[in-house]
Amino acid sequence: MSFEELEHTADARVRVRAGTLEGLFSEAGRALMQVMYGRPGRDGLSRSVFVQGDDLESLMHAFLSEILFITEVDGLVISGAEVRVGEGIVEGVVRGEPFSRDIHNAGRGVKGISYSGLSIVRDKESYILDVIFDV
Amino acid sequence: MTMLPGIQRVREFEWQVPVGYVPGMRVPGVFFLSETLAGTLEEGAVQQLANVATMPGIVARSLAMPDIHWGYGFPSGGVAAFSLDEGVISPGGVGFDINCGVRLLATPLREEDLVKKRELVERLFKAVPTGVGGKSTLRLSGHELDRMLLEGSSWAVGAGFGIDEDVRMCEQQGCMKEAETAAVSQKARQRGMPQSGTLGSGNHFLEIQVVKEVYQPEVARAFGISAGQVCIMIHCGSRGLGHQVCTDHLRTLEAATRKYGITLPDRQLACAPIDSPEGKAYFGAMAASANYAWANRQVIMHYTRKVMEELYGVPYKEMRLVYDVAHNVAKIEEHVVGGTTMKVCVHRKGATRAFGPGAPDLPPAYAGVGQPVLIPGSMGTSSFLLHGTQGAMEKTFGSTCHGAGRVMSRTQAKKRLTGKEIRDALGQEGIIVRAPSDAAIADEAPEVYKPSMEVVRVVHEVGISRLVARLEPLGVIKG
C-alpha cells in the first residue's frame, strides 16, 4: 500500500495504491491525514465508521468526507481503517490518536473531498485511487 | 505569445471558448487575460469553463476572470448566471468554502504611528485562533448558532462584536435572508460550533497593511482611505460548517441530477433546478453558511479592534469597516440580459461582486462611486482596493477577479524554499509573518501566485472594476 502527492496547482491531488479494495480505503484515509497534518496518526483509539454510496467513487467520497468530519469534530488523527466494502456500504473501524497541535502541525486544512478528478481503477497488482482534496 | 488551441481572441484582453469546445455547450465561454498571463492558463481550467456552459438554463455566457485556474466543478475565477425558470443551482459553482471573503478595516493610524509592530503581530496572533485545529474561544449555544446562521453580521453586532455601522458596510448587509437552518445538517453544526471566530488555514490571513498608492483620490476619499493610512484586511470564510454543507448537499444534488434527467460532464457540477426541493434546500443551507461567514469575519474584526484599542489607544468606533465582500457565493440578482432586465442566480466561485454606481445594495456613501472591491494579495505582496463599475454590470453580471490565482503547486513550492527562508526574506523587507507552523508559510510563498498587479491591471483595463489604491503588508497572521 502506498500514496503519493501528484502535481496540482491549487489543491492537493493524491494517488493511492493498495492490493485490496479494503486496503485502498484505509490508505486513502492515511493520505488525507498526511495532507492535513504532515503525517498519518498512530494507533491507540478506534471508532466505528459506516457510509453509503451508489458506486465505488461515491463510497470513497463518502468515506473520506466522514474521515474529515471525524478528525475535525472528534480530533482523531487516523492511522488506518479496517473496513468491509459491501453492496452500497463501507463499514468497520478507523484507528488513530488524539490530535495535538504540537505534533500534527505540518499540514494544511482540507475543506472537502472533490468529485472532480476522483477515479478508482484497477491494474494487475492493485487498485489505484486518484482524488483531489480542496485545501 | 502562446494561447491554447481552439480559443479565439475577441478583444485585447477578451478570449472566447466557442460552443463545441466540449460537447453539449449551450453558450460560449469567455475569459479575460493579458498576454503576460496567457502562459499561466491551464487546459483543465478552460475545460471546466466550457463544462459550466453545458449546464441547463445558463444565461449569455460562462465567464472567468483573469485569476482563472483549475479548480473543481467551476474553475476558480468562474462566474455564471442561470435563469430562474430553466436554470440550476450547483455547489460546484460556489465551492466548499461558502462565502470565503474579505473585509477591510481602516484605522486612523499612519504608518509612522505603528511602533511595537512585532508586539502587535504577536497580540493579534494570540487574539485570533488560527491554523489547522484552531479552536474558538466563543461558547455558542444551539440557539445562538441558529441566530448566527439566520442573521449573519447583525447577530455578531447584537452579541457585542461590533457597531451598527459595520452591518451597513457589508455586501448584502452581511445577511442572506434566504437562510434555512433546517437545511444545515447536525454534522455541519457540530463542525461550525467550535470554529466560529477562527481564521482557518490555507490562504486565509489577517494582515496589517499600509495604503501605499492612491490611484483615484476622489473615490478613495469616498471610501475613507488615504495614502499612508494603516488598514487591516481579514480573509476567511465559513469554516467547517460551510465545508460540510457543500459536502452534504453535493450528495443530495447528485441524486437530484439523475432525478431531473440532467447530464453533466463532471460530478462536482451536481445541480438541481433552482425552485426544486433539492435546489431550494441547498440555497437555504448555502445562505445560512454565508451568514456564518459574515458573522465570523465580524467577530475576528472585533478581536482585532480590541487589540488595536489596547495597544495604541485607538477608540473602537474610529476603526471603520470600509467594506466586506464575498467571493464564493450564489445569489439571486437582477441583471440586463439581451436588453431585458431579468432575475438570475449568479454563481461566483473565486470572483467578487463589483456593482457599479447606482446599483442596488450599496451603502449610501458609496452609491455614487460603486462598491469597494477588495482583492487580497498573496502573502507578502500588495493587496488592492478597486471600485465596481457599469462595465461589470454589462459584461460580467457585476463581477470581477478575487485574488492572484495560483500558478505553482504546493508540492513544487515546498521544494523551492522552506517556511523559515520565506519568513526571513519577508522580515528583511519589514514584513513580519506569524503562522502556526513554517509549513503553512512554505505553502503560500508569494511566488506560487500569479502577479496580482497584472491580474488587477487586466480587470482595470477591461473596465469590470477600476483601481483605487494599493496596500502593502506590514505584518501577516497566517492561518
CSV table of C-alpha atoms in Angstrom, one decimal, chain B residues 5-395:
chain,number,residue,atom,x,y,z
B,5,PRO,CA,-5.6,25.8,-29.3
B,6,GLY,CA,-9.3,26.3,-30.1
B,7,ILE,CA,-9.6,29.6,-28.2
B,8,GLN,CA,-10.4,32.8,-30.1
B,9,ARG,CA,-9.3,36.3,-29.3
B,10,VAL,CA,-12.2,38.7,-29.3
B,11,ARG,CA,-10.5,41.9,-27.9
B,12,GLU,CA,-7.2,42.7,-26.4
B,13,PHE,CA,-8.0,41.0,-23.1
B,14,GLU,CA,-11.1,39.1,-24.0
B,15,TRP,CA,-11.0,35.4,-25.2
B,16,GLN,CA,-13.8,33.2,-26.4
B,17,VAL,CA,-14.2,29.4,-25.9
B,18,PRO,CA,-16.6,28.6,-28.8
B,19,VAL,CA,-19.7,26.4,-28.4
B,20,GLY,CA,-18.4,22.9,-29.4
B,21,TYR,CA,-15.2,23.2,-27.4
B,22,VAL,CA,-16.7,20.4,-25.3
B,23,PRO,CA,-19.9,18.6,-26.3
B,24,GLY,CA,-23.2,20.0,-25.1
B,25,MET,CA,-22.2,23.6,-24.6
B,26,ARG,CA,-25.3,25.9,-24.6
B,27,VAL,CA,-23.4,29.2,-24.6
B,28,PRO,CA,-19.8,30.2,-25.3
B,29,GLY,CA,-17.2,30.6,-22.6
B,30,VAL,CA,-15.5,34.0,-22.2
B,31,PHE,CA,-12.4,34.8,-20.1
B,32,PHE,CA,-10.2,37.9,-19.6
B,33,LEU,CA,-6.5,37.5,-19.7
B,34,SER,CA,-3.4,39.6,-20.8
B,35,GLU,CA,-0.7,38.2,-23.0
B,36,THR,CA,1.6,38.2,-19.9
B,37,LEU,CA,-0.8,35.9,-18.1
B,38,ALA,CA,-1.6,33.7,-21.1
B,39,GLY,CA,1.2,31.3,-20.3
B,40,THR,CA,-0.3,30.6,-16.9
B,41,LEU,CA,-3.6,29.3,-18.4
B,42,GLU,CA,-4.2,25.6,-17.7
B,43,GLU,CA,-6.1,23.5,-20.2
B,44,GLY,CA,-8.0,22.0,-17.3
B,45,ALA,CA,-9.3,25.4,-16.3
B,46,VAL,CA,-10.6,26.1,-19.8
B,47,GLN,CA,-12.2,22.7,-19.9
B,48,GLN,CA,-14.0,23.5,-16.6
B,49,LEU,CA,-15.2,26.9,-18.0
B,50,ALA,CA,-16.6,25.0,-21.0
B,51,ASN,CA,-18.2,22.4,-18.8
B,52,VAL,CA,-20.1,25.1,-17.0
B,53,ALA,CA,-21.5,26.2,-20.4
B,54,THR,CA,-23.3,22.8,-20.7
B,55,MET,CA,-25.4,23.4,-17.6
B,56,PRO,CA,-29.2,23.8,-18.1
B,57,GLY,CA,-30.5,27.4,-18.1
B,58,ILE,CA,-27.1,29.1,-18.2
B,59,VAL,CA,-27.6,32.7,-19.5
B,60,ALA,CA,-25.5,34.5,-22.1
B,61,ARG,CA,-22.0,33.0,-21.4
B,62,SER,CA,-19.8,31.1,-19.0
B,63,LEU,CA,-17.3,33.6,-17.6
B,64,ALA,CA,-13.9,33.5,-16.0
B,65,MET,CA,-11.8,36.3,-14.5
B,66,PRO,CA,-8.0,36.8,-15.1
B,67,ASP,CA,-7.2,34.9,-11.9
B,68,ILE,CA,-8.8,31.8,-13.6
B,69,HIS,CA,-7.2,28.5,-12.5
B,70,TRP,CA,-8.0,24.8,-12.5
B,71,GLY,CA,-10.4,24.1,-9.6
B,72,TYR,CA,-13.2,21.5,-9.2
B,73,GLY,CA,-16.6,21.9,-10.8
B,74,PHE,CA,-16.4,25.5,-11.9
B,75,PRO,CA,-12.9,26.8,-12.5
B,76,SER,CA,-11.7,29.1,-9.8
B,77,GLY,CA,-12.4,32.6,-11.0
B,78,GLY,CA,-15.6,31.4,-12.7
B,79,VAL,CA,-18.9,33.3,-12.9
B,80,ALA,CA,-22.2,32.0,-14.4
B,81,ALA,CA,-25.8,33.2,-14.2
B,82,PHE,CA,-28.8,30.9,-14.5
B,83,SER,CA,-32.4,31.7,-15.4
B,84,LEU,CA,-34.8,31.2,-12.5
B,85,ASP,CA,-37.2,29.3,-14.8
B,86,GLU,CA,-35.0,26.9,-16.5
B,87,GLY,CA,-31.7,27.2,-14.6
B,88,VAL,CA,-30.0,25.2,-11.9
B,89,ILE,CA,-28.1,25.9,-8.7
B,90,SER,CA,-24.9,23.9,-8.0
B,91,PRO,CA,-22.4,23.7,-5.1
B,92,GLY,CA,-19.8,23.2,-7.7
B,93,GLY,CA,-20.3,26.9,-8.6
B,94,VAL,CA,-19.7,28.1,-5.1
B,95,GLY,CA,-17.1,25.8,-3.7
B,96,PHE,CA,-16.5,24.2,-0.3
B,97,ASP,CA,-15.7,27.5,1.4
B,98,ILE,CA,-19.0,29.2,1.1
B,99,ASN,CA,-18.7,33.0,1.4
B,100,CYS,CA,-15.0,32.9,1.7
B,101,GLY,CA,-14.5,36.7,1.6
B,102,VAL,CA,-12.5,39.7,2.5
B,103,ARG,CA,-13.1,42.8,4.7
B,104,LEU,CA,-11.0,45.9,5.1
B,105,LEU,CA,-10.8,47.8,8.4
B,106,ALA,CA,-9.5,51.4,8.2
B,107,THR,CA,-7.7,52.8,11.2
B,108,PRO,CA,-6.9,56.4,11.9
B,109,LEU,CA,-3.2,55.4,12.4
B,110,ARG,CA,-0.4,56.4,10.0
B,111,GLU,CA,2.5,54.1,9.1
B,112,GLU,CA,4.8,56.0,11.4
B,113,ASP,CA,2.4,55.5,14.4
B,114,LEU,CA,2.8,51.8,14.1
B,115,VAL,CA,5.5,51.3,16.7
B,116,LYS,CA,5.7,48.0,18.5
B,117,LYS,CA,4.8,46.2,15.3
B,118,ARG,CA,6.1,42.8,16.5
B,119,GLU,CA,4.1,43.1,19.6
B,120,LEU,CA,1.0,43.9,17.6
B,121,VAL,CA,1.5,40.9,15.4
B,122,GLU,CA,2.0,38.6,18.4
B,123,ARG,CA,-1.1,40.0,20.2
B,124,LEU,CA,-3.2,39.6,17.1
B,125,PHE,CA,-1.9,36.0,16.7
B,126,LYS,CA,-3.0,35.3,20.2
B,127,ALA,CA,-6.3,37.0,19.9
B,128,VAL,CA,-7.4,35.3,16.7
B,129,PRO,CA,-7.4,31.5,16.7
B,130,THR,CA,-5.7,30.3,13.5
B,131,GLY,CA,-4.5,27.2,11.7
B,132,VAL,CA,-5.5,23.5,11.5
B,133,GLY,CA,-7.3,22.6,14.7
B,134,GLY,CA,-7.5,26.2,15.9
B,135,LYS,CA,-10.5,26.4,18.3
B,136,SER,CA,-12.8,29.2,19.1
B,137,THR,CA,-13.0,30.9,22.5
B,138,LEU,CA,-16.7,31.5,21.9
B,139,ARG,CA,-19.1,29.1,23.5
B,140,LEU,CA,-22.2,29.2,21.4
B,141,SER,CA,-25.4,27.6,22.3
B,142,GLY,CA,-27.5,25.8,19.6
B,143,HIS,CA,-29.9,28.8,19.7
B,144,GLU,CA,-27.1,31.3,19.2
B,145,LEU,CA,-25.7,29.3,16.3
B,146,ASP,CA,-29.2,29.4,14.7
B,147,ARG,CA,-29.3,33.1,15.1
B,148,MET,CA,-25.8,33.4,13.6
B,149,LEU,CA,-27.0,31.3,10.6
B,150,LEU,CA,-30.1,33.4,10.1
B,151,GLU,CA,-28.8,36.9,10.9
B,152,GLY,CA,-25.1,36.9,9.9
B,153,SER,CA,-23.3,40.2,10.7
B,154,SER,CA,-26.3,41.6,12.7
B,155,TRP,CA,-26.2,38.7,15.1
B,156,ALA,CA,-22.5,39.3,15.8
B,157,VAL,CA,-23.1,43.1,16.3
B,158,GLY,CA,-26.0,42.4,18.6
B,159,ALA,CA,-23.9,40.0,20.6
B,160,GLY,CA,-21.4,42.8,21.2
B,161,PHE,CA,-18.9,42.1,18.5
B,162,GLY,CA,-19.2,45.4,16.6
B,163,ILE,CA,-21.2,48.5,15.9
B,164,ASP,CA,-24.4,49.0,13.8
B,165,GLU,CA,-22.4,50.8,11.1
B,166,ASP,CA,-20.5,47.6,10.4
B,167,VAL,CA,-23.6,45.8,9.2
B,168,ARG,CA,-24.3,48.5,6.5
B,169,MET,CA,-20.8,48.2,5.2
B,170,CYS,CA,-21.1,44.5,4.2
B,171,GLU,CA,-22.2,43.2,0.8
B,172,GLN,CA,-26.0,42.4,1.3
B,173,GLN,CA,-25.7,43.9,4.8
B,174,GLY,CA,-23.9,40.7,5.9
B,175,CYS,CA,-27.1,38.6,5.7
B,176,MET,CA,-28.8,36.5,3.0
B,177,LYS,CA,-32.4,36.4,4.0
B,178,GLU,CA,-33.0,33.1,2.2
B,179,ALA,CA,-31.1,31.2,5.0
B,180,GLU,CA,-32.8,27.9,6.1
B,181,THR,CA,-31.3,26.4,9.3
B,182,ALA,CA,-33.3,23.2,8.7
B,183,ALA,CA,-31.2,22.5,5.6
B,184,VAL,CA,-28.0,22.7,7.7
B,185,SER,CA,-27.2,19.2,9.0
B,186,GLN,CA,-26.3,18.3,12.5
B,187,LYS,CA,-22.8,17.4,11.3
B,188,ALA,CA,-22.3,20.9,9.8
B,189,ARG,CA,-23.4,22.4,13.1
B,190,GLN,CA,-21.0,20.2,15.0
B,191,ARG,CA,-18.2,21.4,12.8
B,192,GLY,CA,-19.3,25.0,12.9
B,193,MET,CA,-19.8,25.4,16.7
B,194,PRO,CA,-16.2,25.2,17.8
B,195,GLN,CA,-14.9,27.2,14.8
B,196,SER,CA,-16.8,30.4,15.0
B,197,GLY,CA,-14.4,33.3,15.2
B,198,THR,CA,-11.5,31.4,13.9
B,199,LEU,CA,-9.4,32.2,10.8
B,200,GLY,CA,-8.8,28.7,9.4
B,201,SER,CA,-5.8,27.8,7.3
B,202,GLY,CA,-4.5,27.7,3.7
B,203,ASN,CA,-4.6,31.1,2.0
B,204,HIS,CA,-6.6,32.7,4.8
B,205,PHE,CA,-5.0,35.6,6.7
B,206,LEU,CA,-5.2,38.7,8.8
B,207,GLU,CA,-2.9,41.4,7.5
B,208,ILE,CA,-1.8,44.8,8.8
B,209,GLN,CA,-1.4,46.9,5.7
B,210,VAL,CA,-0.5,50.5,4.7
B,211,VAL,CA,-2.1,52.4,1.9
B,212,LYS,CA,1.0,52.8,-0.4
B,213,GLU,CA,-0.5,54.3,-3.6
B,214,VAL,CA,-3.8,56.0,-4.3
B,215,TYR,CA,-4.8,56.0,-8.0
B,216,GLN,CA,-8.2,57.8,-7.7
B,217,PRO,CA,-8.2,60.2,-4.8
B,218,GLU,CA,-11.8,61.1,-5.0
B,219,VAL,CA,-13.0,57.6,-4.9
B,220,ALA,CA,-10.5,56.8,-2.1
B,221,ARG,CA,-11.9,59.7,-0.2
B,222,ALA,CA,-15.5,58.3,-0.6
B,223,PHE,CA,-14.2,55.1,0.8
B,224,GLY,CA,-12.4,56.9,3.7
B,225,ILE,CA,-8.9,55.9,2.5
B,226,SER,CA,-5.8,58.0,2.1
B,227,ALA,CA,-2.1,57.3,1.4
B,228,GLY,CA,0.0,56.3,4.5
B,229,GLN,CA,-3.0,55.1,6.4
B,230,VAL,CA,-2.8,51.8,8.3
B,231,CYS,CA,-5.6,49.3,7.5
B,232,ILE,CA,-6.3,45.7,8.4
B,233,MET,CA,-7.5,43.1,6.0
B,234,ILE,CA,-9.2,39.9,7.0
B,235,HIS,CA,-9.6,37.0,4.6
B,236,CYS,CA,-11.6,33.9,5.7
B,237,GLY,CA,-14.8,32.0,5.2
B,238,SER,CA,-17.5,29.7,6.7
B,239,ARG,CA,-15.0,27.2,8.1
B,240,GLY,CA,-16.1,23.6,8.6
B,241,LEU,CA,-19.8,24.5,8.7
B,242,GLY,CA,-19.7,25.7,5.1
B,243,HIS,CA,-17.5,22.8,4.0
B,244,GLN,CA,-19.9,20.3,5.5
B,245,VAL,CA,-22.9,22.0,3.9
B,246,CYS,CA,-21.2,21.7,0.5
B,247,THR,CA,-20.3,18.0,1.1
B,248,ASP,CA,-23.9,17.1,2.3
B,249,HIS,CA,-25.7,18.9,-0.5
B,250,LEU,CA,-23.3,17.6,-3.2
B,251,ARG,CA,-24.6,14.2,-2.3
B,252,THR,CA,-28.3,15.1,-2.4
B,253,LEU,CA,-27.8,17.1,-5.6
B,254,GLU,CA,-26.0,14.2,-7.2
B,255,ALA,CA,-29.1,12.1,-6.8
B,256,ALA,CA,-31.2,15.1,-7.9
B,257,THR,CA,-29.2,15.5,-11.1
B,258,ARG,CA,-30.3,12.0,-12.1
B,259,LYS,CA,-33.8,12.5,-10.9
B,260,TYR,CA,-34.2,15.6,-13.2
B,261,GLY,CA,-32.5,13.9,-16.1
B,262,ILE,CA,-29.6,16.4,-16.2
B,263,THR,CA,-26.5,15.2,-18.0
B,264,LEU,CA,-23.2,16.7,-16.8
B,265,PRO,CA,-19.5,16.3,-17.8
B,266,ASP,CA,-18.3,16.4,-14.1
B,267,ARG,CA,-19.9,15.0,-11.0
B,268,GLN,CA,-18.7,18.0,-9.0
B,269,LEU,CA,-21.2,20.1,-11.1
B,270,ALA,CA,-24.1,18.2,-9.5
B,271,CYS,CA,-27.1,20.5,-9.6
B,272,ALA,CA,-30.9,20.8,-9.5
B,273,PRO,CA,-33.5,23.3,-10.8
B,274,ILE,CA,-33.4,26.4,-8.6
B,275,ASP,CA,-37.0,26.0,-7.5
B,276,SER,CA,-36.8,22.2,-6.9
B,277,PRO,CA,-36.9,21.0,-3.3
B,278,GLU,CA,-33.2,19.9,-3.5
B,279,GLY,CA,-32.2,23.2,-5.1
B,280,LYS,CA,-34.0,25.2,-2.5
B,281,ALA,CA,-32.5,23.2,0.3
B,282,TYR,CA,-29.0,23.8,-1.0
B,283,PHE,CA,-29.7,27.5,-1.5
B,284,GLY,CA,-31.1,27.8,2.1
B,285,ALA,CA,-28.1,26.0,3.6
B,286,MET,CA,-25.6,27.9,1.5
B,287,ALA,CA,-27.2,31.2,2.5
B,288,ALA,CA,-27.0,30.1,6.2
B,289,SER,CA,-23.3,29.3,5.7
B,290,ALA,CA,-22.8,32.7,4.0
B,291,ASN,CA,-24.3,34.3,7.1
B,292,TYR,CA,-22.0,32.3,9.4
B,293,ALA,CA,-19.0,33.6,7.4
B,294,TRP,CA,-20.1,37.2,7.7
B,295,ALA,CA,-20.5,36.8,11.4
B,296,ASN,CA,-17.2,35.0,11.6
B,297,ARG,CA,-15.3,37.9,9.9
B,298,GLN,CA,-17.2,40.3,12.2
B,299,VAL,CA,-16.0,38.5,15.3
B,300,ILE,CA,-12.4,38.4,14.1
B,301,MET,CA,-12.6,42.1,13.3
B,302,HIS,CA,-13.9,42.7,16.8
B,303,TYR,CA,-10.8,40.9,18.3
B,304,THR,CA,-8.6,43.0,16.0
B,305,ARG,CA,-10.2,46.3,17.2
B,306,LYS,CA,-9.8,45.3,20.8
B,307,VAL,CA,-6.0,44.7,20.3
B,308,MET,CA,-5.6,48.0,18.5
B,309,GLU,CA,-7.5,49.8,21.2
B,310,GLU,CA,-5.4,48.2,24.0
B,311,LEU,CA,-2.0,48.7,22.2
B,312,TYR,CA,-2.4,52.1,20.6
B,313,GLY,CA,-5.4,53.6,22.4
B,314,VAL,CA,-7.4,54.0,19.2
B,315,PRO,CA,-11.1,54.3,20.1
B,316,TYR,CA,-13.1,51.3,18.9
B,317,LYS,CA,-15.5,53.4,16.8
B,318,GLU,CA,-12.7,55.2,15.0
B,319,MET,CA,-11.7,52.0,13.3
B,320,ARG,CA,-14.2,51.9,10.4
B,321,LEU,CA,-15.2,48.9,8.3
B,322,VAL,CA,-14.6,50.0,4.7
B,323,TYR,CA,-16.4,47.0,3.2
B,324,ASP,CA,-16.9,43.3,3.3
B,325,VAL,CA,-17.1,41.2,0.1
B,326,ALA,CA,-18.0,37.6,-0.6
B,327,HIS,CA,-16.0,35.7,-3.3
B,328,ASN,CA,-17.6,32.2,-3.2
B,329,VAL,CA,-21.4,32.5,-3.3
B,330,ALA,CA,-24.6,32.1,-5.4
B,331,LYS,CA,-27.2,34.9,-5.2
B,332,ILE,CA,-30.4,35.9,-6.9
B,333,GLU,CA,-29.8,39.3,-8.6
B,334,GLU,CA,-31.4,41.4,-11.3
B,335,HIS,CA,-29.3,41.9,-14.5
B,336,VAL,CA,-29.9,43.1,-18.0
B,337,VAL,CA,-29.6,40.2,-20.5
B,338,GLY,CA,-30.0,41.0,-24.2
B,339,GLY,CA,-31.7,44.3,-23.4
B,340,THR,CA,-34.2,42.7,-20.9
B,341,THR,CA,-33.9,43.0,-17.1
B,342,MET,CA,-34.3,39.6,-15.5
B,343,LYS,CA,-33.7,37.9,-12.2
B,344,VAL,CA,-30.9,35.3,-12.4
B,345,CYS,CA,-29.0,33.1,-10.0
B,346,VAL,CA,-25.4,34.3,-10.2
B,347,HIS,CA,-22.7,31.9,-9.1
B,348,ARG,CA,-19.4,33.4,-8.2
B,349,LYS,CA,-16.6,31.0,-7.4
B,350,GLY,CA,-13.5,32.8,-6.7
B,351,ALA,CA,-15.0,36.0,-8.1
B,352,THR,CA,-16.0,39.2,-6.4
B,353,ARG,CA,-19.2,41.2,-6.9
B,354,ALA,CA,-18.3,44.6,-8.4
B,355,PHE,CA,-21.6,46.5,-8.6
B,356,GLY,CA,-21.2,49.9,-10.2
B,357,PRO,CA,-22.6,53.4,-9.3
B,358,GLY,CA,-26.3,53.4,-8.7
B,359,ALA,CA,-26.6,49.6,-8.4
B,360,PRO,CA,-28.9,48.2,-5.7
B,361,ASP,CA,-27.5,47.1,-2.3
B,362,LEU,CA,-24.8,49.8,-1.9
B,363,PRO,CA,-24.3,51.8,1.3
B,364,PRO,CA,-25.5,55.4,0.6
B,365,ALA,CA,-21.9,56.8,0.9
B,366,TYR,CA,-20.8,54.6,-2.0
B,367,ALA,CA,-23.8,54.9,-4.2
B,368,GLY,CA,-22.1,57.4,-6.5
B,369,VAL,CA,-18.8,55.6,-7.0
B,370,GLY,CA,-19.8,51.9,-6.9
B,371,GLN,CA,-19.0,49.3,-4.3
B,372,PRO,CA,-15.5,48.8,-2.9
B,373,VAL,CA,-13.9,45.7,-4.4
B,374,LEU,CA,-11.2,44.1,-2.2
B,375,ILE,CA,-8.5,42.0,-3.8
B,376,PRO,CA,-6.2,40.3,-1.3
B,377,GLY,CA,-2.6,39.7,-2.4
B,378,SER,CA,-0.7,36.6,-1.7
B,379,MET,CA,1.4,36.6,1.5
B,380,GLY,CA,3.9,39.4,1.4
B,381,THR,CA,2.6,41.1,-1.7
B,382,SER,CA,0.3,44.0,-2.4
B,383,SER,CA,-3.5,43.9,-2.0
B,384,PHE,CA,-5.7,46.2,-4.0
B,385,LEU,CA,-8.8,48.3,-3.4
B,386,LEU,CA,-10.9,48.9,-6.5
B,387,HIS,CA,-14.5,50.0,-7.2
B,388,GLY,CA,-17.3,48.4,-9.1
B,389,THR,CA,-18.4,49.7,-12.5
B,390,GLN,CA,-21.2,49.9,-15.0
B,391,GLY,CA,-18.8,47.8,-17.2
B,392,ALA,CA,-19.1,44.9,-14.8
B,393,MET,CA,-22.9,45.2,-14.9
B,394,GLU,CA,-22.8,45.0,-18.7
B,395,LYS,CA,-20.1,42.4,-19.2
